[in-house]
CSV table of C-alpha atoms in Angstrom, one decimal:
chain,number,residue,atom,x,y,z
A,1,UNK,CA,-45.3,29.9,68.2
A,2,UNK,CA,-43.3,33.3,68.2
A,3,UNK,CA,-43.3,35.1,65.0
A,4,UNK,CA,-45.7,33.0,63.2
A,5,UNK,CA,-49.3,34.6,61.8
A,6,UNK,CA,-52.4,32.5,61.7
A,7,UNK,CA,-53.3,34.4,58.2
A,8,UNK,CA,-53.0,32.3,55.0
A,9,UNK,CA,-50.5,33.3,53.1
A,10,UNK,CA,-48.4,35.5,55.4
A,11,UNK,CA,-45.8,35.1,57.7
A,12,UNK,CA,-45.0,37.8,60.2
A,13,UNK,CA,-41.3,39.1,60.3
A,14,UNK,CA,-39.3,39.0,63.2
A,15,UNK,CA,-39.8,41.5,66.0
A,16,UNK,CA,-37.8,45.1,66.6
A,17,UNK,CA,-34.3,44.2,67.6
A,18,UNK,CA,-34.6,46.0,70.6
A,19,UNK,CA,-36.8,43.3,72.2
A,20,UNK,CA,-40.0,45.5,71.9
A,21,UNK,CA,-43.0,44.0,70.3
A,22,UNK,CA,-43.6,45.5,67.1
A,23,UNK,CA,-44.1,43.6,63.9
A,24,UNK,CA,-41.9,45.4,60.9
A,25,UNK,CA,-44.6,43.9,58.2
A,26,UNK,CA,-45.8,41.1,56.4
A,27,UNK,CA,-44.1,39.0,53.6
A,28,UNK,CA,-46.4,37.2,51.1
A,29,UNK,CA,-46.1,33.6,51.2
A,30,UNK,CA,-44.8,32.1,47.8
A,31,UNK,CA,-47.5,31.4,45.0
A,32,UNK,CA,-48.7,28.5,42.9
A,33,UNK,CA,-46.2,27.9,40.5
A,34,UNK,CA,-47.0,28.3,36.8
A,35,UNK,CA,-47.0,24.4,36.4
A,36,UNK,CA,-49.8,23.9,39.1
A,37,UNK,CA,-51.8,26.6,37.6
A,38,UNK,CA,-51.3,25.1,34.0
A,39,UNK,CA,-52.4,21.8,35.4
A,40,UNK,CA,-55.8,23.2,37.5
A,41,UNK,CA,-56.6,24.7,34.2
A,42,UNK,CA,-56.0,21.6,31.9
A,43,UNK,CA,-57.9,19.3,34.3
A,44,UNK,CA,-60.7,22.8,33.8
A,45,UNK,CA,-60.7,22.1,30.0
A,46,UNK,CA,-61.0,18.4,29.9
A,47,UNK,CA,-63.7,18.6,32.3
A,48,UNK,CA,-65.6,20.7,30.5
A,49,UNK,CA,-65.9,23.1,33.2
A,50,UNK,CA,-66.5,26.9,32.8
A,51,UNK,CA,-65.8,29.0,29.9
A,52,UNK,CA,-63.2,27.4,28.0
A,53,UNK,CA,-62.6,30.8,25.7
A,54,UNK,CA,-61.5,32.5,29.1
A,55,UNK,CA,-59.9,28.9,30.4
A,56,UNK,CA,-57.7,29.3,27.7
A,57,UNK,CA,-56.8,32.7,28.3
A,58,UNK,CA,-55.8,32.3,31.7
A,59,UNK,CA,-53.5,29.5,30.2
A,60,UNK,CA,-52.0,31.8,27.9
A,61,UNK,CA,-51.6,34.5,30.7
A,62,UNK,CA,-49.7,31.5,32.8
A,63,UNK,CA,-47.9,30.3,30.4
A,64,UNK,CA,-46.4,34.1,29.7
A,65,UNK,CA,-46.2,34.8,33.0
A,66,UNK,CA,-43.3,31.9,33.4
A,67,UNK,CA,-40.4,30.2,32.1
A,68,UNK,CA,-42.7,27.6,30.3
A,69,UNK,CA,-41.1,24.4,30.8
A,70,UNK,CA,-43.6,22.1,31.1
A,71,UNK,CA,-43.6,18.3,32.3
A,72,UNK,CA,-43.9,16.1,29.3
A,73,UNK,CA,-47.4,14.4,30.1
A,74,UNK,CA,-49.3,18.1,31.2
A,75,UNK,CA,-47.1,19.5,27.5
A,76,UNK,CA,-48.9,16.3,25.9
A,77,UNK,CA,-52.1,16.9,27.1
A,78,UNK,CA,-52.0,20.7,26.4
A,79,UNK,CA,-51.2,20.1,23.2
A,80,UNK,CA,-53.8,17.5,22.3
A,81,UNK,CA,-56.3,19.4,24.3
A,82,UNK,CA,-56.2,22.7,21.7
A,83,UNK,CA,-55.6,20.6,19.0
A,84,UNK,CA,-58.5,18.7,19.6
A,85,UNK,CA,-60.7,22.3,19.8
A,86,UNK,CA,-59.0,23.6,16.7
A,87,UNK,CA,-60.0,20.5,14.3
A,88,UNK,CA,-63.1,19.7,15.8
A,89,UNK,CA,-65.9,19.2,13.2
A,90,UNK,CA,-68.9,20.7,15.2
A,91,UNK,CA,-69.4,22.1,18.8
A,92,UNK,CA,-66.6,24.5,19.4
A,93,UNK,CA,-67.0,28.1,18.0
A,94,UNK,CA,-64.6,30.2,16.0
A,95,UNK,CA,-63.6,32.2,19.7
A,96,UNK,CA,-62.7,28.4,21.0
A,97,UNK,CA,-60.8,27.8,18.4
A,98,UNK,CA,-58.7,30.8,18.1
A,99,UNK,CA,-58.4,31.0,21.8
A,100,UNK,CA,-56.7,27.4,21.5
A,101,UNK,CA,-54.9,28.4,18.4
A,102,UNK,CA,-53.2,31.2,20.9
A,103,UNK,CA,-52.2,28.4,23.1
A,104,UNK,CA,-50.0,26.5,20.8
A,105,UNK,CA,-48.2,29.5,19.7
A,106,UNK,CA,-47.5,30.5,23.7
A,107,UNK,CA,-46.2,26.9,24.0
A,108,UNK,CA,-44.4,27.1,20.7
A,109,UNK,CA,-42.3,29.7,22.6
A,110,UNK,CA,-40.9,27.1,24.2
A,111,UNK,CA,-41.7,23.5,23.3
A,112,UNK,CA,-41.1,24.6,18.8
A,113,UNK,CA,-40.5,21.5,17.8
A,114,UNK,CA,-43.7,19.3,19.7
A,115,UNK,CA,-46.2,22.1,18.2
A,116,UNK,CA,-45.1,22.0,14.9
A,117,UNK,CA,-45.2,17.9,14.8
A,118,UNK,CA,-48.6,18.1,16.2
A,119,UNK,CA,-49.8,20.6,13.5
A,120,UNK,CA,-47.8,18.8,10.4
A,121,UNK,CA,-49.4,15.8,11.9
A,122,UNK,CA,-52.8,17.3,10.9
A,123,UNK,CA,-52.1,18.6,7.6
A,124,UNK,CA,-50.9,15.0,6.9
A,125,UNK,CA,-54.1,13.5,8.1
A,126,UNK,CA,-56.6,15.5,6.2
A,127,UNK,CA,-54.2,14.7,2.9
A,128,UNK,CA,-54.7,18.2,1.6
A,129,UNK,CA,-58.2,19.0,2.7
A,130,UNK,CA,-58.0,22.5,3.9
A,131,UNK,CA,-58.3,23.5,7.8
A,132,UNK,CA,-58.5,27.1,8.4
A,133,UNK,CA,-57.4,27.1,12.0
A,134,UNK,CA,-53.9,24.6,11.6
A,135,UNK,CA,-53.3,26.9,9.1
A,136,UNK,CA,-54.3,29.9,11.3
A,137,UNK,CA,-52.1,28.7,13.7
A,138,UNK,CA,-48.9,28.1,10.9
A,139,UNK,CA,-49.0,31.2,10.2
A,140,UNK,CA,-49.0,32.9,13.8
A,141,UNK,CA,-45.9,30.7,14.5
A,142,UNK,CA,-44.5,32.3,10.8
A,143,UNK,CA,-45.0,36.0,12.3
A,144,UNK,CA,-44.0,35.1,16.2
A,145,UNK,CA,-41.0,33.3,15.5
A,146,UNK,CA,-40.0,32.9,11.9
């Protein structure tokens, strides 16, 4: 095929107008879009695969790096995913949870109002009973958009 390149993620531009042979450069095929990326690294989490400290960074990197509309069911599972690591009783450490803290305030940025119901929802559950990191995680969403 004219003008195509056999190398992954390029395509070769067309040739010199004047007939003659010689490729002008290489454009970069598009990327994975920030949804995919979200979803490879929530299926990473709930798998229990790899760091999840630097899993949840890379989230937070994705999630800043586009618009940050998420479909509902990955937004769901996001949510209930960090949630779960900021309330767990035993077997996540302090850098889990504060990692996963950071990830509801990146999707607060966009998706407020779903953050906010899943942290009232906690404070409701443990009927007064402190939590340090829901409350952690209040008060980042105070400072980053109150």
């Amino acid at each position: 095929l004219p003008g195509c390149c056999l190398c992954v993620g390029l395509r070769s531009r067309p040739t010199h107008p004047g007939g003659r042979s010689r490729v002008m450069g290489s454009v970069p095929a598009a990327g994975p879009t920030v949804a995919a990326v979200v979803t490879s690294l929530l299926e990473r989490l709930q798998d229990n695969e790899g760091d999840r400290v630097q899993t949840y960074r890379q989230l937070e990197r994705a999630l800043q790096g586009g618009d940050g509309r998420l479909q509902s069911g990955v937004l769901n599972r996001l949510i209930a995913e960090a949630s779960g690591d900021i309330r767990a009783a035993q077997g996540v450490t302090d850098d889990v949870r504060t990692a996963a803290s950071d990830i509801l305030v990146a999707l607060a940025g966009s998706h407020f109002h779903f953050v906010m119901s899943e942290l009232q929802g906690h404070l409701k559950a443990v009927g007064g009973t402190s939590e340090e990191f829901v409350y952690v995680t209040l008060g980042k969403l105070a400072s980053s958009y109150g």
